[in-house]
Amino acid sequence: MDTGGRYLFDGSCHGSMFVLGNGSDSIFRGSRSLLNMEENPNKKRAFFSYAEEFMEEEFYDEQLPEKKRRLTAEQVHLLEKSFAAENKLEPEQKTELAKKLGLQPRQVAIWFQNRRARWKTKQLERDYDVLKASYDSLLSNYDTIVKENEKIKSEVVSLAEQLKAKDVTSMGVELCQKMDQLHPTKDVDIVAVHLCVKAEDYLSSGSGGSAVVDEDGPQLVDSGDSYFPNEDYQIYMGQVDGVQSEEDDGSDDGQSYFSNVFAGAVQQQEVTEPSLGWWGWS
DNA sequence: TTGTGTTTTATTGCCTCC
DNA sequence: GGAGGCAATAAAACACAA
């Protein structure tokens, strides 16, 4: 039990508000109307309406036993004004305000305490609203990004399909033929071989980023970290092998060097300086 | 009029600070 | 150890629908 005179109604004050333990609203309705209604049609009356009344002992004698009453609009207005200026009161301010309002200093302190509690609750609600708005915004952005990501994924799959449909090997052959026509020297051919090897490395390393497509059709292998694993590589190498087998049976002599280079590059990843003997064409 | 939910006023117990 | 703040709570006052 807290002592030290902090309690408002300790029996020493004439203004003591006798809260009757088991009193219910209905029990007091009658007496309240008798006490208050005639002089206060608004049904709201301060415990101490005015400072003058506070000073009149007769006032309390007439009111006893009393219930707690709400503060008047004026009192609340002044209290709100003070609270807006400063949400905690210095003891002197409290005493002064209490005098001005005709209240016990303790009542003023309690009012401020309760007011701070209400303010805190409201502040929590405001903070919640701000956080919720922020969360909703982030969620919306996230959804947009997810949709965009899905769209890009499907585009990648579509492009991979198209790429699969094309005969990459024949494209390479065309390229090398063009190089041959434009620069029919060995040095330039070596450069062409380098280019082809580079292109193959690029495909096999997955640095271009692509969806994985198997024999049956487009298929994403994982959630999106990489769209260019080994299966892709094998699709293209299968096509190269096919060319090589064609070459083996002598059906296409002109392009044999290309497939050799391609196959050789696969088998000898460490090759950096192709020699004339290596590609079997001089 | 009454039941019920909300708001306001006040108490209690605990904690911190000086 | 007293003063004062806060959280939790009680209870009165009030609002309002049925």
Short mmCIF file of C-alpha atoms (C1' of nucleotides) in Angstrom, two decimals:
data_model
loop_
_atom_site.label_atom_id
_atom_site.label_comp_id
_atom_site.label_asym_id
_atom_site.label_seq_id
_atom_site.Cartn_x
_atom_site.Cartn_y
_atom_site.Cartn_z
CA MET A 1 0.00 0.00 0.00
CA ASP A 2 1.35 3.32 -1.01
CA THR A 3 1.26 5.90 1.70
CA GLY A 4 2.65 9.36 2.05
CA GLY A 5 -0.49 11.30 1.48
CA ARG A 6 -0.69 10.58 -2.21
CA TYR A 7 -4.30 9.55 -2.05
CA LEU A 8 -6.91 12.01 -2.89
CA PHE A 9 -9.53 11.01 -0.43
CA ASP A 10 -7.95 10.19 2.88
CA GLY A 11 -10.69 11.52 5.10
CA SER A 12 -8.93 14.76 5.87
CA CYS A 13 -10.54 16.59 3.04
CA HIS A 14 -14.09 17.81 3.05
CA GLY A 15 -14.22 17.15 -0.61
CA SER A 16 -13.89 13.45 -0.10
CA MET A 17 -15.79 11.45 -2.61
CA PHE A 18 -17.46 8.57 -0.91
CA VAL A 19 -17.58 5.78 -3.35
CA LEU A 20 -19.98 3.33 -1.90
CA GLY A 21 -18.59 -0.10 -2.42
CA ASN A 22 -21.52 -1.99 -3.84
CA GLY A 23 -23.36 0.93 -5.25
CA SER A 24 -24.72 0.42 -8.71
CA ASP A 25 -25.66 2.94 -11.31
CA SER A 26 -29.34 2.44 -10.74
CA ILE A 27 -29.10 2.94 -7.01
CA PHE A 28 -27.53 6.32 -7.51
CA ARG A 29 -29.51 7.51 -10.46
CA GLY A 30 -32.22 8.87 -8.30
CA SER A 31 -30.00 10.68 -5.85
CA ARG A 32 -27.84 12.01 -8.65
CA SER A 33 -30.80 13.55 -10.35
CA LEU A 34 -31.92 15.06 -7.10
CA LEU A 35 -28.50 16.50 -6.50
CA ASN A 36 -27.56 17.60 -9.94
CA MET A 37 -30.27 17.67 -12.52
CA GLU A 38 -31.96 20.81 -11.44
CA GLU A 39 -28.82 22.88 -11.62
CA ASN A 40 -27.14 21.00 -14.43
CA PRO A 41 -29.43 19.95 -17.27
CA ASN A 42 -26.47 18.54 -19.17
CA LYS A 43 -26.17 15.77 -16.64
CA LYS A 44 -22.47 16.55 -16.35
CA ARG A 45 -21.19 18.19 -13.26
CA ALA A 46 -17.74 18.54 -11.86
CA PHE A 47 -16.83 17.13 -8.54
CA PHE A 48 -15.84 20.68 -7.66
CA SER A 49 -17.43 22.89 -10.21
CA TYR A 50 -15.83 26.15 -9.22
CA ALA A 51 -13.05 27.27 -7.01
CA GLU A 52 -15.51 29.24 -4.91
CA GLU A 53 -17.57 26.16 -4.27
CA PHE A 54 -14.41 24.31 -3.41
CA MET A 55 -13.83 26.79 -0.65
CA GLU A 56 -17.34 26.54 0.75
CA GLU A 57 -17.72 23.86 3.34
CA GLU A 58 -21.48 23.94 3.03
CA PHE A 59 -21.15 22.80 -0.51
CA TYR A 60 -19.65 19.49 0.58
CA ASP A 61 -21.99 19.07 3.47
CA GLU A 62 -24.87 19.29 1.09
CA GLN A 63 -23.32 16.86 -1.32
CA LEU A 64 -22.44 14.09 1.07
CA PRO A 65 -22.41 11.24 0.54
CA GLU A 66 -21.15 11.86 -2.96
CA LYS A 67 -20.09 9.98 -5.98
CA LYS A 68 -17.34 10.92 -8.30
CA ARG A 69 -18.35 13.35 -10.96
CA ARG A 70 -16.89 14.22 -14.25
CA LEU A 71 -15.07 17.43 -14.78
CA THR A 72 -16.87 20.25 -16.50
CA ALA A 73 -16.15 21.18 -20.08
CA GLU A 74 -14.33 24.29 -18.92
CA GLN A 75 -12.15 22.34 -16.55
CA VAL A 76 -11.35 19.79 -19.20
CA HIS A 77 -10.64 22.56 -21.68
CA LEU A 78 -8.11 24.19 -19.38
CA LEU A 79 -6.55 20.85 -18.52
CA GLU A 80 -6.27 19.98 -22.21
CA LYS A 81 -4.70 23.33 -22.89
CA SER A 82 -2.14 22.75 -20.15
CA PHE A 83 -1.49 19.25 -21.40
CA ALA A 84 -0.90 20.52 -24.92
CA ALA A 85 1.68 22.94 -23.55
CA GLU A 86 3.35 20.39 -21.31
CA ASN A 87 2.31 16.80 -20.74
CA LYS A 88 3.92 16.69 -17.31
CA LEU A 89 3.40 19.21 -14.59
CA GLU A 90 5.85 20.66 -12.15
CA PRO A 91 4.51 20.63 -8.58
CA GLU A 92 4.02 24.41 -8.62
CA GLN A 93 2.13 24.30 -11.88
CA LYS A 94 0.01 21.49 -10.54
CA THR A 95 -0.91 23.44 -7.43
CA GLU A 96 -1.65 26.55 -9.43
CA LEU A 97 -3.77 24.71 -11.95
CA ALA A 98 -5.63 22.92 -9.19
CA LYS A 99 -6.46 26.22 -7.55
CA LYS A 100 -7.60 27.68 -10.82
CA LEU A 101 -9.85 24.70 -11.48
CA GLY A 102 -11.07 24.22 -7.94
CA LEU A 103 -9.69 20.71 -7.84
CA GLN A 104 -7.37 18.83 -5.57
CA PRO A 105 -3.78 18.86 -6.85
CA ARG A 106 -3.98 15.11 -6.75
CA GLN A 107 -6.96 15.21 -9.08
CA VAL A 108 -4.98 17.28 -11.52
CA ALA A 109 -2.10 14.83 -11.26
CA ILE A 110 -4.45 11.91 -11.85
CA TRP A 111 -6.02 13.66 -14.80
CA PHE A 112 -2.60 14.21 -16.36
CA GLN A 113 -1.63 10.65 -15.68
CA ASN A 114 -4.76 9.31 -17.31
CA ARG A 115 -4.36 11.76 -20.15
CA ARG A 116 -0.81 10.56 -20.78
CA ALA A 117 -2.09 7.00 -20.84
CA ARG A 118 -4.76 7.94 -23.41
CA TRP A 119 -2.21 9.81 -25.48
CA LYS A 120 0.09 6.80 -25.42
CA THR A 121 -2.69 4.50 -26.59
CA LYS A 122 -3.55 6.86 -29.43
CA GLN A 123 0.10 7.17 -30.32
CA LEU A 124 0.40 3.41 -30.50
CA GLU A 125 -2.60 3.33 -32.83
CA ARG A 126 -1.04 6.00 -35.02
CA ASP A 127 2.27 4.14 -35.10
CA TYR A 128 0.44 0.98 -36.01
CA ASP A 129 -1.34 2.74 -38.87
CA VAL A 130 1.93 4.14 -40.18
CA LEU A 131 3.63 0.77 -39.99
CA LYS A 132 0.69 -0.96 -41.62
CA ALA A 133 0.67 1.53 -44.47
CA SER A 134 4.37 1.01 -44.93
CA TYR A 135 3.93 -2.75 -44.86
CA ASP A 136 1.09 -2.61 -47.38
CA SER A 137 3.20 -0.47 -49.68
CA LEU A 138 6.12 -2.86 -49.46
CA LEU A 139 3.84 -5.81 -50.06
CA SER A 140 2.43 -4.13 -53.13
CA ASN A 141 5.91 -3.44 -54.46
CA TYR A 142 6.91 -6.99 -53.76
CA ASP A 143 3.91 -8.35 -55.66
CA THR A 144 4.76 -6.14 -58.62
CA ILE A 145 8.33 -7.38 -58.63
CA VAL A 146 7.24 -11.00 -58.37
CA LYS A 147 4.89 -10.56 -61.33
CA GLU A 148 7.61 -8.85 -63.31
CA ASN A 149 9.98 -11.64 -62.45
CA GLU A 150 7.47 -14.25 -63.62
CA LYS A 151 7.03 -12.37 -66.86
CA ILE A 152 10.78 -12.23 -67.46
CA LYS A 153 11.08 -15.92 -66.66
CA SER A 154 8.44 -16.82 -69.20
CA GLU A 155 10.17 -14.61 -71.75
CA VAL A 156 13.42 -16.42 -71.10
CA VAL A 157 11.72 -19.76 -71.57
CA SER A 158 10.17 -18.56 -74.81
CA LEU A 159 13.49 -17.30 -76.09
CA ALA A 160 15.20 -20.54 -75.13
CA GLU A 161 12.57 -22.41 -77.13
CA GLN A 162 13.23 -20.26 -80.13
CA LEU A 163 16.94 -20.77 -79.72
CA LYS A 164 16.45 -24.49 -79.50
CA ALA A 165 14.46 -24.46 -82.73
CA LYS A 166 17.28 -22.88 -84.62
CA ASP A 167 20.12 -24.94 -85.94
CA VAL A 168 22.95 -23.35 -84.06
CA THR A 169 25.54 -25.51 -85.76
CA SER A 170 24.52 -24.47 -89.20
CA MET A 171 24.63 -20.88 -88.09
CA GLY A 172 28.17 -21.42 -86.96
CA VAL A 173 29.06 -23.05 -90.21
CA GLU A 174 27.66 -20.12 -92.11
CA LEU A 175 29.69 -17.78 -90.01
CA CYS A 176 32.91 -19.64 -90.65
CA GLN A 177 32.19 -19.89 -94.36
CA LYS A 178 31.73 -16.18 -94.47
CA MET A 179 35.01 -15.71 -92.64
CA ASP A 180 36.64 -18.04 -95.10
CA GLN A 181 35.43 -16.08 -98.06
CA LEU A 182 36.39 -12.75 -96.63
CA HIS A 183 39.76 -13.75 -95.17
CA PRO A 184 41.03 -16.93 -96.80
CA THR A 185 44.23 -17.05 -94.76
CA LYS A 186 45.12 -19.41 -92.00
CA ASP A 187 45.65 -16.64 -89.49
CA VAL A 188 42.16 -15.38 -89.95
CA ASP A 189 40.83 -18.90 -89.77
CA ILE A 190 42.53 -19.32 -86.46
CA VAL A 191 40.76 -16.22 -85.29
CA ALA A 192 37.49 -17.74 -86.46
CA VAL A 193 38.21 -20.87 -84.53
CA HIS A 194 38.84 -18.77 -81.47
CA LEU A 195 35.54 -17.08 -81.94
CA CYS A 196 33.77 -20.39 -82.26
CA VAL A 197 35.45 -21.72 -79.15
CA LYS A 198 34.54 -18.58 -77.28
CA ALA A 199 30.95 -18.90 -78.40
CA GLU A 200 30.85 -22.47 -77.24
CA ASP A 201 32.37 -21.55 -73.88
CA TYR A 202 29.81 -18.88 -73.50
CA LEU A 203 26.99 -21.29 -74.07
CA SER A 204 28.37 -23.93 -71.75
CA SER A 205 29.21 -21.54 -68.93
CA GLY A 206 25.72 -20.19 -68.75
CA SER A 207 26.96 -16.62 -68.58
CA GLY A 208 24.24 -15.49 -70.90
CA GLY A 209 21.49 -16.57 -68.53
CA SER A 210 18.72 -18.70 -69.95
CA ALA A 211 15.97 -21.09 -69.07
CA VAL A 212 16.73 -24.77 -69.17
CA VAL A 213 14.96 -26.57 -71.95
CA ASP A 214 14.86 -30.31 -72.17
CA GLU A 215 13.91 -32.53 -75.04
CA ASP A 216 10.21 -32.39 -74.21
CA GLY A 217 9.90 -28.68 -74.04
CA PRO A 218 10.56 -25.62 -71.92
CA GLN A 219 11.15 -26.30 -68.27
CA LEU A 220 12.48 -24.23 -65.42
CA VAL A 221 14.88 -26.25 -63.43
CA ASP A 222 15.13 -24.08 -60.34
CA SER A 223 13.62 -21.02 -58.79
CA GLY A 224 15.68 -18.63 -60.78
CA ASP A 225 19.22 -18.42 -59.55
CA SER A 226 20.47 -19.87 -62.77
CA TYR A 227 18.72 -20.59 -66.00
CA PHE A 228 21.61 -22.05 -67.89
CA PRO A 229 22.86 -25.30 -66.39
CA ASN A 230 24.47 -28.23 -68.15
CA GLU A 231 21.46 -29.63 -70.00
CA ASP A 232 21.47 -26.63 -72.28
CA TYR A 233 25.02 -27.22 -73.09
CA GLN A 234 24.30 -30.80 -74.04
CA ILE A 235 21.48 -29.85 -76.34
CA TYR A 236 23.83 -27.75 -78.34
CA MET A 237 26.62 -30.28 -78.21
CA GLY A 238 24.25 -32.93 -79.42
CA GLN A 239 23.63 -30.84 -82.48
CA VAL A 240 27.36 -30.44 -83.03
CA ASP A 241 27.86 -34.16 -82.71
CA GLY A 242 25.24 -34.67 -85.29
CA VAL A 243 27.18 -32.55 -87.72
CA GLN A 244 30.26 -34.48 -86.96
CA SER A 245 28.61 -37.77 -87.78
CA GLU A 246 27.45 -36.31 -91.05
CA GLU A 247 31.02 -35.32 -91.74
CA ASP A 248 32.16 -38.81 -90.92
CA ASP A 249 30.18 -40.30 -93.69
CA GLY A 250 31.63 -37.71 -96.08
CA SER A 251 28.38 -36.02 -96.92
CA ASP A 252 29.60 -32.51 -96.20
CA ASP A 253 33.33 -32.04 -96.67
CA GLY A 254 33.33 -28.30 -96.65
CA GLN A 255 32.35 -27.86 -93.01
CA SER A 256 34.31 -30.61 -91.33
CA TYR A 257 36.83 -28.27 -89.81
CA PHE A 258 34.15 -26.50 -87.88
CA SER A 259 32.73 -29.53 -86.19
CA ASN A 260 36.18 -30.76 -85.40
CA VAL A 261 37.04 -27.54 -83.76
CA PHE A 262 33.81 -27.56 -81.80
CA ALA A 263 34.20 -31.13 -80.63
CA GLY A 264 37.84 -30.57 -79.87
CA ALA A 265 37.06 -27.57 -77.79
CA VAL A 266 34.68 -29.62 -75.70
CA GLN A 267 37.17 -32.38 -75.16
CA GLN A 268 40.12 -30.11 -74.48
CA GLN A 269 38.90 -27.27 -72.34
CA GLU A 270 42.46 -26.23 -71.64
CA VAL A 271 43.27 -25.43 -75.28
CA THR A 272 44.24 -21.82 -75.61
CA GLU A 273 46.35 -21.71 -78.73
CA PRO A 274 44.98 -23.88 -81.48
CA SER A 275 47.66 -25.28 -83.77
CA LEU A 276 47.38 -26.11 -87.43
CA GLY A 277 47.66 -29.80 -86.68
CA TRP A 278 45.03 -29.65 -84.02
CA TRP A 279 42.23 -28.62 -86.36
CA GLY A 280 43.48 -30.87 -89.15
CA TRP A 281 43.14 -28.34 -91.91
CA SER A 282 45.98 -26.53 -93.74
"C1'" DT B 1 -36.41 1.21 -19.60
"C1'" DT B 2 -32.73 -1.71 -19.68
"C1'" DG B 3 -28.74 -4.08 -21.13
"C1'" DT B 4 -24.30 -3.37 -22.96
"C1'" DG B 5 -20.22 -1.16 -24.54
"C1'" DT B 6 -17.18 2.88 -23.99
"C1'" DT B 7 -15.07 6.65 -21.53
"C1'" DT B 8 -13.56 8.91 -17.48
"C1'" DT B 9 -12.03 9.19 -12.79
"C1'" DA B 10 -9.64 7.11 -9.21
"C1'" DT B 11 -7.02 3.24 -6.71
"C1'" DT B 12 -3.41 -0.07 -6.16
"C1'" DG B 13 1.03 -1.92 -6.54
"C1'" DC B 14 5.40 -1.64 -8.34
"C1'" DC B 15 9.34 0.87 -9.96
"C1'" DT B 16 12.77 4.64 -10.44
"C1'" DC B 17 14.97 8.73 -9.02
"C1'" DC B 18 16.92 11.89 -5.85
"C1'" DG C 1 12.51 6.61 2.27
"C1'" DG C 2 9.44 9.79 0.09
"C1'" DA C 3 7.65 11.66 -4.28
"C1'" DG C 4 5.97 10.75 -8.46
"C1'" DG C 5 5.40 7.94 -12.79
"C1'" DC C 6 3.27 3.98 -15.02
"C1'" DA C 7 0.42 -0.29 -15.90
"C1'" DA C 8 -3.41 -2.64 -14.58
"C1'" DT C 9 -7.69 -2.41 -12.82
"C1'" DA C 10 -12.20 -0.98 -10.54
"C1'" DA C 11 -16.09 1.52 -10.75
"C1'" DA C 12 -18.91 5.48 -11.91
"C1'" DA C 13 -20.68 8.10 -15.73
"C1'" DC C 14 -22.23 8.16 -20.11
"C1'" DA C 15 -24.02 6.75 -24.87
"C1'" DC C 16 -26.96 4.15 -27.43
"C1'" DA C 17 -29.56 0.41 -29.48
"C1'" DA C 18 -33.46 -2.61 -28.87
#
